[in-house]
């Protein structure tokens, strides 16, 4: 593993630190549950629709929060917010893509989780930069629209500009002081902020990393992979090599330090001896799948294919695990898992991944979407696969496959529904077992459209995913009517 420390801290970081020592507000309805925006002790679900039109603005974007309860989630207990909603900063604009990414954490330390939403296409006023982050504050009534907006530190600059700021976002305690921070990716930069220290948008970034022209950062994930009591950041993306554009892959781990973000490069799976033809990393998630106390990095890989037509490759796809350890991510153990039975061409298993303890046995499990899967002869209907965690790590043993043709799963398996285009694992009924949300961005709901989108929730149980209490919902269930908006297609970062 090559490691190099970059003196990337901006000179202004020192000045900014002096301004951010405001004491956190006194905690009130303190909850330790992540994603719990209304503080009732049960996690809530966010499904985003970045392609939703808003007041005539195409691809402006909306975010829907469904509040968890002992009965799970229901569109009847939801709120949908756009940048035109009361209190939400900014105005809905065409191609802003509000909701293209989101992450949560209690940023103002009031006991309620707060939501950070990326709008990577938003034109920043009086600037040549694109992209914003919106922070919405949680409270007893959940997310109300009350929030702040952030733009790239380059946005005020006459010399620099930014594209796609906020295309990925995470919230994590990077400096180990117990208070979570925001980190975000743009087309060419990774930005990591200090603690907000209240409800004011930071005026300067604390740490950053700039990518050279050969690297195209794509995913951003965070967890404590080394047991150091603070989270690291992982960025993956394509890297030009051997005369190709993106023919190699780039995976880097970033550790917050006094001198900047310390970077370590990791090898990528699927490559040949020359290091080329590495399988693109298309999804990432983190959790402790072997229960040893170190978070593990789970990545989905779908090799590019010369015969790709339409939305998905004709590749089978696979899931890779780099196990955490005190010596670093993947330092001692990595593993590659296929779909049950080895997978089939076109499955695209790993197009999406999520990590959480579905069975409640203390080992995190993985759900991987396979949106290209053919089910009972119907191409592109899609499926999702549960891979179980265990003391020996993630295993293909007793893998479980669910799709729309599974008994008691709502809906009908149709061509190019792409069930599994996104997945999320969150305990939405508070029983200690993570429940899966599965998006099918190609689901048809309205007459004459083909990409209306919908989401399914299947609950976790000691035996695995259960169809008991299974539910699904679409745009119409939350009062949206626009066709082809891929409702609920984004389930996280
Ligand atoms: Ca809640
Ligand atoms: Ca809060
Ligand atoms: Ca582990
Ligand atoms: Ca549950």
Short mmCIF file of C-alpha atoms in Angstrom, two decimals, residues 9-477:
data_model
loop_
_atom_site.label_atom_id
_atom_site.label_comp_id
_atom_site.label_asym_id
_atom_site.label_seq_id
_atom_site.Cartn_x
_atom_site.Cartn_y
_atom_site.Cartn_z
CA UNK A 9 -5.14 21.95 4.29
CA UNK A 10 -6.05 25.37 3.06
CA UNK A 11 -4.32 28.24 4.73
CA UNK A 12 -7.72 29.60 5.64
CA UNK A 13 -8.54 26.50 7.69
CA UNK A 14 -6.64 27.91 10.65
CA UNK A 15 -8.68 31.07 10.62
CA UNK A 16 -11.92 29.17 10.18
CA UNK A 17 -11.16 26.93 13.15
CA UNK A 18 -11.18 29.94 15.44
CA UNK A 19 -14.71 30.75 14.36
CA UNK A 20 -16.15 27.31 14.88
CA UNK A 21 -15.73 26.88 18.61
CA UNK A 22 -19.35 27.73 19.37
CA UNK A 23 -20.61 25.22 21.91
CA UNK A 24 -23.18 22.79 20.65
CA UNK A 25 -26.76 23.39 21.80
CA UNK A 26 -27.89 21.39 24.80
CA UNK A 27 -29.28 18.06 23.68
CA UNK A 28 -32.99 17.67 24.33
CA UNK A 29 -34.84 14.72 22.84
CA UNK A 30 -31.52 12.99 22.32
CA UNK A 31 -31.69 9.96 20.12
CA UNK A 32 -28.85 7.69 19.20
CA UNK A 33 -30.68 6.35 16.17
CA UNK A 34 -29.15 7.43 12.86
CA UNK A 35 -31.60 8.73 10.25
CA UNK A 36 -34.17 9.56 12.98
CA UNK A 37 -35.31 13.02 11.91
CA UNK A 38 -38.30 13.30 14.27
CA UNK A 39 -36.61 11.85 17.34
CA UNK A 40 -39.17 9.12 18.03
CA UNK A 41 -36.46 6.49 18.30
CA UNK A 42 -37.24 4.82 14.96
CA UNK A 43 -35.14 5.52 11.86
CA UNK A 44 -36.79 7.23 8.92
CA UNK A 45 -36.44 6.61 5.17
CA UNK A 46 -35.41 9.15 2.54
CA UNK A 47 -36.19 8.44 -1.11
CA UNK A 48 -35.17 11.10 -3.61
CA UNK A 49 -36.31 11.94 -7.13
CA UNK A 50 -33.68 14.19 -8.70
CA UNK A 51 -35.44 14.07 -12.08
CA UNK A 52 -38.75 15.35 -10.68
CA UNK A 53 -40.04 18.48 -12.39
CA UNK A 54 -40.96 21.30 -10.00
CA UNK A 55 -43.29 24.12 -11.06
CA UNK A 56 -42.35 23.59 -14.69
CA UNK A 57 -38.60 23.27 -14.10
CA UNK A 58 -37.41 19.97 -15.53
CA UNK A 59 -35.03 17.76 -13.50
CA UNK A 60 -35.31 20.17 -10.55
CA UNK A 61 -35.65 17.36 -7.99
CA UNK A 62 -37.55 16.44 -4.85
CA UNK A 63 -36.88 14.53 -1.64
CA UNK A 64 -39.46 12.43 0.21
CA UNK A 65 -38.99 11.40 3.85
CA UNK A 66 -41.16 8.55 5.15
CA UNK A 67 -41.23 8.31 8.93
CA UNK A 68 -40.46 4.96 10.49
CA UNK A 69 -42.79 3.41 13.08
CA UNK A 70 -43.44 0.01 14.68
CA UNK A 71 -45.55 -0.62 11.56
CA UNK A 72 -42.74 0.44 9.22
CA UNK A 73 -43.15 3.21 6.67
CA UNK A 74 -46.18 4.40 4.76
CA UNK A 75 -46.74 7.23 2.25
CA UNK A 76 -49.40 8.43 4.71
CA UNK A 77 -46.59 9.45 7.09
CA UNK A 78 -44.35 11.27 4.66
CA UNK A 79 -43.23 14.72 3.62
CA UNK A 80 -42.01 15.69 0.15
CA UNK A 81 -39.78 18.75 -0.10
CA UNK A 82 -38.38 20.67 -3.08
CA UNK A 83 -36.33 23.83 -3.25
CA UNK A 84 -39.63 25.68 -3.66
CA UNK A 85 -40.99 24.31 -0.36
CA UNK A 86 -41.40 26.81 2.46
CA UNK A 87 -38.12 27.35 4.28
CA UNK A 88 -35.97 25.26 1.96
CA UNK A 89 -33.12 27.50 0.78
CA UNK A 90 -32.83 28.33 -2.91
CA UNK A 91 -35.30 28.02 -5.76
CA UNK A 92 -36.11 24.97 -7.84
CA UNK A 93 -34.22 25.29 -11.10
CA UNK A 94 -34.07 23.21 -14.25
CA UNK A 95 -31.42 20.46 -14.08
CA UNK A 96 -30.43 21.28 -10.47
CA UNK A 97 -30.94 17.57 -9.62
CA UNK A 98 -31.85 18.28 -5.98
CA UNK A 99 -31.74 14.87 -4.30
CA UNK A 100 -29.03 13.36 -6.52
CA UNK A 101 -27.38 12.29 -3.25
CA UNK A 102 -28.18 12.53 0.46
CA UNK A 103 -26.78 11.61 3.86
CA UNK A 104 -27.79 12.20 7.47
CA UNK A 105 -26.36 12.82 10.90
CA UNK A 106 -26.95 15.10 13.88
CA UNK A 107 -24.91 18.05 12.66
CA UNK A 108 -26.17 20.61 15.21
CA UNK A 109 -26.08 18.21 18.18
CA UNK A 110 -29.71 18.76 19.21
CA UNK A 111 -30.57 15.05 19.28
CA UNK A 112 -32.39 15.01 15.95
CA UNK A 113 -30.78 13.68 12.78
CA UNK A 114 -30.37 16.27 10.04
CA UNK A 115 -30.44 15.65 6.28
CA UNK A 116 -27.84 16.85 3.77
CA UNK A 117 -29.03 16.90 0.15
CA UNK A 118 -26.91 17.42 -2.96
CA UNK A 119 -28.05 19.42 -5.99
CA UNK A 120 -24.98 19.03 -8.22
CA UNK A 121 -26.51 20.80 -11.20
CA UNK A 122 -27.69 23.94 -9.41
CA UNK A 123 -26.21 27.10 -10.90
CA UNK A 124 -24.70 29.10 -8.04
CA UNK A 125 -25.84 32.72 -8.14
CA UNK A 126 -23.17 35.31 -9.08
CA UNK A 127 -20.72 32.46 -9.77
CA UNK A 128 -19.50 30.27 -12.60
CA UNK A 129 -19.73 27.22 -10.29
CA UNK A 130 -22.40 24.51 -10.24
CA UNK A 131 -23.69 22.49 -7.33
CA UNK A 132 -24.98 23.07 -3.80
CA UNK A 133 -25.62 21.18 -0.59
CA UNK A 134 -28.74 21.85 1.47
CA UNK A 135 -28.87 20.93 5.17
CA UNK A 136 -32.39 20.44 6.57
CA UNK A 137 -32.71 20.33 10.36
CA UNK A 138 -34.57 17.52 12.10
CA UNK A 139 -36.95 18.29 14.97
CA UNK A 140 -40.05 16.99 16.79
CA UNK A 141 -42.07 17.43 13.59
CA UNK A 142 -39.40 15.82 11.43
CA UNK A 143 -37.96 17.66 8.45
CA UNK A 144 -39.87 20.89 7.99
CA UNK A 145 -37.81 22.65 5.33
CA UNK A 146 -35.87 24.73 7.84
CA UNK A 147 -32.28 24.69 6.61
CA UNK A 148 -29.13 26.20 5.19
CA UNK A 149 -27.39 26.07 1.82
CA UNK A 150 -23.71 25.56 1.04
CA UNK A 151 -21.79 26.00 -2.21
CA UNK A 152 -18.26 25.09 -3.21
CA UNK A 153 -15.47 27.07 -1.54
CA UNK A 154 -14.54 27.93 -5.14
CA UNK A 155 -17.93 29.50 -5.84
CA UNK A 156 -16.95 33.04 -4.74
CA UNK A 157 -13.64 32.83 -6.60
CA UNK A 158 -12.91 34.78 -9.75
CA UNK A 159 -10.16 32.31 -10.68
CA UNK A 160 -11.61 28.90 -9.90
CA UNK A 161 -14.94 27.28 -10.61
CA UNK A 162 -16.51 24.01 -9.69
CA UNK A 163 -18.70 21.48 -11.49
CA UNK A 164 -20.95 18.89 -9.88
CA UNK A 165 -20.25 20.05 -6.31
CA UNK A 166 -22.46 17.89 -4.10
CA UNK A 167 -22.64 14.95 -6.49
CA UNK A 168 -21.92 12.65 -3.52
CA UNK A 169 -22.16 13.46 0.19
CA UNK A 170 -21.51 11.68 3.47
CA UNK A 171 -21.82 12.65 7.13
CA UNK A 172 -19.32 11.16 9.57
CA UNK A 173 -17.07 11.97 12.51
CA UNK A 174 -13.81 12.33 10.62
CA UNK A 175 -11.75 14.02 13.35
CA UNK A 176 -12.89 11.76 16.18
CA UNK A 177 -14.36 14.40 18.49
CA UNK A 178 -17.79 12.77 18.54
CA UNK A 179 -19.47 15.36 16.31
CA UNK A 180 -20.20 14.39 12.70
CA UNK A 181 -18.99 16.41 9.74
CA UNK A 182 -19.92 16.81 6.08
CA UNK A 183 -17.73 15.59 3.23
CA UNK A 184 -18.67 15.94 -0.42
CA UNK A 185 -17.40 15.14 -3.87
CA UNK A 186 -17.42 17.33 -6.97
CA UNK A 187 -16.20 16.48 -10.47
CA UNK A 188 -12.58 17.09 -9.46
CA UNK A 189 -12.41 17.66 -5.69
CA UNK A 190 -13.09 15.98 -2.36
CA UNK A 191 -14.07 18.50 0.32
CA UNK A 192 -14.24 17.72 4.06
CA UNK A 193 -15.64 20.27 6.48
CA UNK A 194 -15.09 20.98 10.16
CA UNK A 195 -17.95 20.50 12.61
CA UNK A 196 -20.62 23.04 11.81
CA UNK A 197 -20.70 24.22 15.45
CA UNK A 198 -24.32 25.32 15.22
CA UNK A 199 -26.68 26.01 12.37
CA UNK A 200 -24.42 28.23 10.26
CA UNK A 201 -23.02 27.10 6.93
CA UNK A 202 -19.23 26.82 7.03
CA UNK A 203 -17.48 29.64 5.24
CA UNK A 204 -14.37 27.65 4.47
CA UNK A 205 -13.42 24.04 4.01
CA UNK A 206 -11.08 22.34 6.43
CA UNK A 207 -9.47 19.70 4.22
CA UNK A 208 -9.57 18.91 0.53
CA UNK A 209 -8.09 16.71 -2.13
CA UNK A 210 -7.83 17.66 -5.80
CA UNK A 211 -7.86 14.92 -8.44
CA UNK A 212 -5.64 15.21 -11.48
CA UNK A 213 -7.11 15.02 -14.96
CA UNK A 214 -6.53 11.25 -15.13
CA UNK A 215 -8.96 10.37 -12.34
CA UNK A 216 -12.75 10.61 -12.45
CA UNK A 217 -14.04 10.29 -8.84
CA UNK A 218 -17.41 8.54 -8.75
CA UNK A 219 -18.33 7.12 -5.32
CA UNK A 220 -17.85 8.33 -1.74
CA UNK A 221 -18.25 6.17 1.37
CA UNK A 222 -17.33 6.52 5.02
CA UNK A 223 -16.84 4.31 8.09
CA UNK A 224 -14.31 3.54 10.81
CA UNK A 225 -12.29 0.88 8.98
CA UNK A 226 -9.31 0.85 11.38
CA UNK A 227 -11.01 0.98 14.79
CA UNK A 228 -9.41 4.36 15.46
CA UNK A 229 -12.66 5.85 16.77
CA UNK A 230 -13.09 8.07 13.75
CA UNK A 231 -14.29 7.55 10.21
CA UNK A 232 -12.22 7.51 7.05
CA UNK A 233 -13.38 8.43 3.55
CA UNK A 234 -13.15 6.15 0.54
CA UNK A 235 -13.37 7.47 -3.02
CA UNK A 236 -13.50 5.25 -6.09
CA UNK A 237 -13.60 6.14 -9.75
CA UNK A 238 -12.16 5.55 -13.16
CA UNK A 239 -8.52 6.26 -13.93
CA UNK A 240 -6.98 6.69 -17.38
CA UNK A 241 -4.16 4.26 -18.08
CA UNK A 242 -2.44 2.54 -20.97
CA UNK A 243 -3.96 5.06 -23.33
CA UNK A 244 -7.51 4.39 -22.19
CA UNK A 245 -10.08 6.68 -20.65
CA UNK A 246 -11.10 5.11 -17.37
CA UNK A 247 -9.58 1.73 -18.28
CA UNK A 248 -8.13 1.44 -14.79
CA UNK A 249 -9.79 2.02 -11.46
CA UNK A 250 -8.75 4.30 -8.63
CA UNK A 251 -9.59 3.55 -5.01
CA UNK A 252 -8.25 5.77 -2.25
CA UNK A 253 -8.74 5.99 1.52
CA UNK A 254 -8.50 9.36 3.25
CA UNK A 255 -7.70 9.88 6.91
CA UNK A 256 -8.18 13.28 8.52
CA UNK A 257 -4.91 14.59 9.97
CA UNK A 258 -3.43 17.87 11.13
CA UNK A 259 -1.66 18.28 7.81
CA UNK A 260 -4.62 17.47 5.57
CA UNK A 261 -6.24 14.34 4.20
CA UNK A 262 -3.73 11.49 4.35
CA UNK A 263 -4.24 9.39 1.23
CA UNK A 264 -3.62 5.67 0.74
CA UNK A 265 -4.26 3.86 -2.54
CA UNK A 266 -5.84 0.42 -2.62
CA UNK A 267 -5.57 -2.20 -5.37
CA UNK A 268 -8.72 -2.88 -7.37
CA UNK A 269 -10.25 -6.26 -8.16
CA UNK A 270 -10.74 -7.85 -11.53
CA UNK A 271 -7.64 -6.52 -13.26
CA UNK A 272 -5.17 -8.49 -15.31
CA UNK A 273 -1.41 -8.50 -14.73
CA UNK A 274 -0.96 -5.13 -16.43
CA UNK A 275 -3.46 -3.57 -14.05
CA UNK A 276 -5.80 -2.67 -16.86
CA UNK A 277 -9.32 -3.99 -17.38
CA UNK A 278 -10.14 -3.53 -13.72
CA UNK A 279 -13.87 -3.84 -13.23
CA UNK A 280 -15.47 -0.43 -12.63
CA UNK A 281 -16.66 0.17 -9.08
CA UNK A 282 -20.27 1.24 -9.50
CA UNK A 283 -21.49 1.16 -5.89
CA UNK A 284 -20.07 1.25 -2.37
CA UNK A 285 -21.31 0.73 1.19
CA UNK A 286 -19.74 -0.05 4.55
CA UNK A 287 -20.51 -2.12 7.64
CA UNK A 288 -19.06 -4.88 9.80
CA UNK A 289 -19.91 -8.11 7.96
CA UNK A 290 -17.60 -10.34 10.05
CA UNK A 291 -18.43 -8.76 13.40
CA UNK A 292 -14.81 -8.12 14.42
CA UNK A 293 -15.43 -4.47 15.29
CA UNK A 294 -13.82 -3.06 12.16
CA UNK A 295 -16.06 -1.74 9.41
CA UNK A 296 -15.60 -3.45 6.07
CA UNK A 297 -15.91 -1.88 2.61
CA UNK A 298 -18.37 -3.55 0.24
CA UNK A 299 -18.21 -2.56 -3.42
CA UNK A 300 -20.24 -3.56 -6.46
CA UNK A 301 -18.48 -4.06 -9.80
CA UNK A 302 -20.04 -4.27 -13.22
CA UNK A 303 -17.43 -4.63 -15.97
CA UNK A 304 -18.00 -2.45 -18.99
CA UNK A 305 -19.11 -4.39 -22.03
CA UNK A 306 -18.67 -3.81 -25.72
CA UNK A 307 -22.21 -5.06 -26.21
CA UNK A 308 -23.92 -2.82 -23.66
CA UNK A 309 -27.20 -1.64 -25.07
CA UNK A 310 -29.50 0.62 -23.15
CA UNK A 311 -29.28 1.08 -19.41
CA UNK A 312 -27.19 -1.85 -18.22
CA UNK A 313 -24.16 -3.88 -19.31
CA UNK A 314 -24.43 -7.52 -20.37
CA UNK A 315 -22.00 -8.42 -17.58
CA UNK A 316 -22.92 -10.59 -14.58
CA UNK A 317 -21.29 -8.26 -12.05
CA UNK A 318 -19.82 -9.14 -8.67
CA UNK A 319 -19.43 -7.94 -5.09
CA UNK A 320 -16.04 -7.33 -3.48
CA UNK A 321 -15.22 -6.98 0.21
CA UNK A 322 -12.15 -5.34 1.70
CA UNK A 323 -12.08 -6.20 5.39
CA UNK A 324 -11.20 -3.52 7.90
CA UNK A 325 -8.34 -3.93 10.38
CA UNK A 326 -6.06 -1.85 12.58
CA UNK A 327 -3.51 -2.05 9.76
CA UNK A 328 -5.87 -0.57 7.22
CA UNK A 329 -8.67 -1.46 4.87
CA UNK A 330 -8.04 -4.69 2.99
CA UNK A 331 -4.57 -5.02 4.53
CA UNK A 332 -5.16 -8.64 5.55
CA UNK A 333 -8.18 -9.92 3.68
CA UNK A 334 -10.32 -9.32 0.62
CA UNK A 335 -12.99 -11.47 -1.02
CA UNK A 336 -15.03 -11.54 -4.21
CA UNK A 337 -18.56 -12.94 -4.29
CA UNK A 338 -20.76 -13.73 -7.27
CA UNK A 339 -24.50 -13.87 -7.41
CA UNK A 340 -25.96 -17.25 -6.32
CA UNK A 341 -25.11 -19.87 -8.94
CA UNK A 342 -22.28 -17.75 -10.31
CA UNK A 343 -24.50 -15.08 -11.78
CA UNK A 344 -25.71 -14.73 -15.34
CA UNK A 345 -24.73 -12.36 -18.10
CA UNK A 346 -26.66 -9.14 -17.83
CA UNK A 347 -27.59 -9.50 -14.15
CA UNK A 348 -25.50 -6.48 -13.15
CA UNK A 349 -25.35 -7.74 -9.58
CA UNK A 350 -23.64 -5.08 -7.49
CA UNK A 351 -25.09 -2.20 -9.51
CA UNK A 352 -26.22 -1.16 -6.03
CA UNK A 353 -25.16 -2.37 -2.56
CA UNK A 354 -26.30 -1.70 1.01
CA UNK A 355 -25.00 -3.02 4.34
CA UNK A 356 -27.03 -3.64 7.51
CA UNK A 357 -27.94 -6.39 9.97
CA UNK A 358 -31.04 -7.89 8.32
CA UNK A 359 -31.14 -10.95 10.59
CA UNK A 360 -30.26 -9.31 13.91
CA UNK A 361 -27.44 -11.75 14.68
CA UNK A 362 -24.79 -9.05 15.12
CA UNK A 363 -23.19 -9.58 11.70
CA UNK A 364 -24.01 -7.00 9.07
CA UNK A 365 -25.46 -8.43 5.88
CA UNK A 366 -25.35 -7.13 2.31
CA UNK A 367 -28.14 -6.58 -0.16
CA UNK A 368 -26.93 -6.22 -3.74
CA UNK A 369 -29.19 -5.06 -6.54
CA UNK A 370 -29.17 -6.95 -9.84
CA UNK A 371 -31.33 -4.60 -11.91
CA UNK A 372 -30.52 -6.25 -15.23
CA UNK A 373 -31.63 -9.71 -14.11
CA UNK A 374 -34.01 -11.72 -16.26
CA UNK A 375 -36.77 -13.19 -14.10
CA UNK A 376 -38.89 -16.02 -15.48
CA UNK A 377 -37.95 -15.09 -19.02
CA UNK A 378 -38.63 -11.37 -18.65
CA UNK A 379 -35.44 -9.37 -19.36
CA UNK A 380 -34.42 -6.43 -17.21
CA UNK A 381 -37.08 -6.95 -14.58
CA UNK A 382 -34.35 -7.04 -11.92
CA UNK A 383 -33.76 -8.69 -8.56
CA UNK A 384 -32.05 -8.13 -5.23
CA UNK A 385 -29.75 -10.60 -3.47
CA UNK A 386 -29.20 -10.95 0.29
CA UNK A 387 -25.66 -12.10 1.14
CA UNK A 388 -25.24 -12.98 4.80
CA UNK A 389 -22.54 -11.81 7.14
CA UNK A 390 -20.92 -14.31 9.51
CA UNK A 391 -17.93 -14.78 11.82
CA UNK A 392 -15.93 -15.84 8.79
CA UNK A 393 -17.13 -12.94 6.68
CA UNK A 394 -19.63 -12.37 3.92
CA UNK A 395 -20.84 -15.64 2.44
CA UNK A 396 -22.80 -16.89 -0.57
CA UNK A 397 -24.25 -19.63 1.67
CA UNK A 398 -28.03 -19.30 2.08
CA UNK A 399 -28.12 -16.30 -0.24
CA UNK A 400 -31.67 -15.13 -0.81
CA UNK A 401 -33.04 -13.66 -4.04
CA UNK A 402 -36.16 -11.49 -4.17
CA UNK A 403 -37.92 -9.92 -7.13
CA UNK A 404 -41.38 -8.86 -8.19
CA UNK A 405 -42.33 -12.42 -9.09
CA UNK A 406 -41.53 -13.58 -5.54
CA UNK A 407 -44.76 -14.63 -3.80
CA UNK A 408 -46.29 -11.81 -1.75
CA UNK A 409 -43.97 -9.14 -3.17
CA UNK A 410 -46.24 -6.44 -4.65
CA UNK A 411 -46.05 -5.71 -8.36
CA UNK A 412 -45.49 -7.58 -11.59
CA UNK A 413 -42.17 -8.45 -13.19
CA UNK A 414 -42.07 -6.45 -16.42
CA UNK A 415 -39.36 -5.80 -18.99
CA UNK A 416 -36.86 -3.15 -17.87
CA UNK A 417 -38.38 -2.38 -14.47
CA UNK A 418 -34.80 -2.54 -13.16
CA UNK A 419 -35.86 -3.66 -9.67
CA UNK A 420 -32.70 -3.23 -7.58
CA UNK A 421 -31.47 -0.12 -9.37
CA UNK A 422 -30.85 1.20 -5.83
CA UNK A 423 -31.01 -0.46 -2.39
CA UNK A 424 -30.91 0.72 1.22
CA UNK A 425 -30.81 -1.08 4.58
CA UNK A 426 -32.29 0.79 7.55
CA UNK A 427 -34.33 -0.51 10.50
CA UNK A 428 -37.60 1.26 9.68
CA UNK A 429 -39.78 -0.52 12.26
CA UNK A 430 -37.33 -0.38 15.15
CA UNK A 431 -37.22 -4.14 15.82
CA UNK A 432 -33.41 -4.31 15.62
CA UNK A 433 -33.35 -5.91 12.18
CA UNK A 434 -32.55 -3.82 9.10
CA UNK A 435 -35.30 -3.55 6.50
CA UNK A 436 -34.48 -3.30 2.81
CA UNK A 437 -35.76 -0.61 0.48
CA UNK A 438 -35.44 -1.52 -3.18
CA UNK A 439 -35.91 0.97 -6.00
CA UNK A 440 -37.05 0.04 -9.51
CA UNK A 441 -36.42 3.17 -11.50
CA UNK A 442 -37.94 1.68 -14.64
CA UNK A 443 -41.24 0.70 -13.06
CA UNK A 444 -44.24 1.80 -15.14
CA UNK A 445 -47.04 3.34 -13.13
CA UNK A 446 -48.74 5.82 -15.46
CA UNK A 447 -50.19 5.04 -18.87
CA UNK A 448 -47.75 5.65 -21.69
CA UNK A 449 -44.60 6.22 -19.61
CA UNK A 450 -41.74 3.82 -18.94
CA UNK A 451 -39.63 5.31 -16.14
CA UNK A 452 -42.10 6.36 -13.46
CA UNK A 453 -40.19 4.51 -10.72
CA UNK A 454 -41.29 2.99 -7.42
CA UNK A 455 -39.88 1.66 -4.15
CA UNK A 456 -40.44 -1.55 -2.20
CA UNK A 457 -39.79 -2.20 1.50
CA UNK A 458 -39.22 -5.76 2.70
CA UNK A 459 -38.58 -6.30 6.39
CA UNK A 460 -35.68 -8.06 8.00
CA UNK A 461 -36.21 -11.13 10.20
CA UNK A 462 -34.07 -13.75 11.90
CA UNK A 463 -34.52 -15.94 8.81
CA UNK A 464 -33.68 -13.21 6.30
CA UNK A 465 -35.86 -10.91 4.23
CA UNK A 466 -39.57 -11.58 4.73
CA UNK A 467 -42.54 -10.63 2.62
CA UNK A 468 -44.63 -10.22 5.77
CA UNK A 469 -45.56 -6.56 5.84
CA UNK A 470 -44.04 -5.94 2.41
CA UNK A 471 -45.09 -2.66 0.89
CA UNK A 472 -44.48 -0.57 -2.19
CA UNK A 473 -45.21 3.01 -3.13
CA UNK A 474 -44.80 5.30 -6.11
CA UNK A 475 -44.95 9.00 -6.92
CA UNK A 476 -48.73 9.01 -6.96
CA UNK A 477 -48.82 7.76 -3.37
#
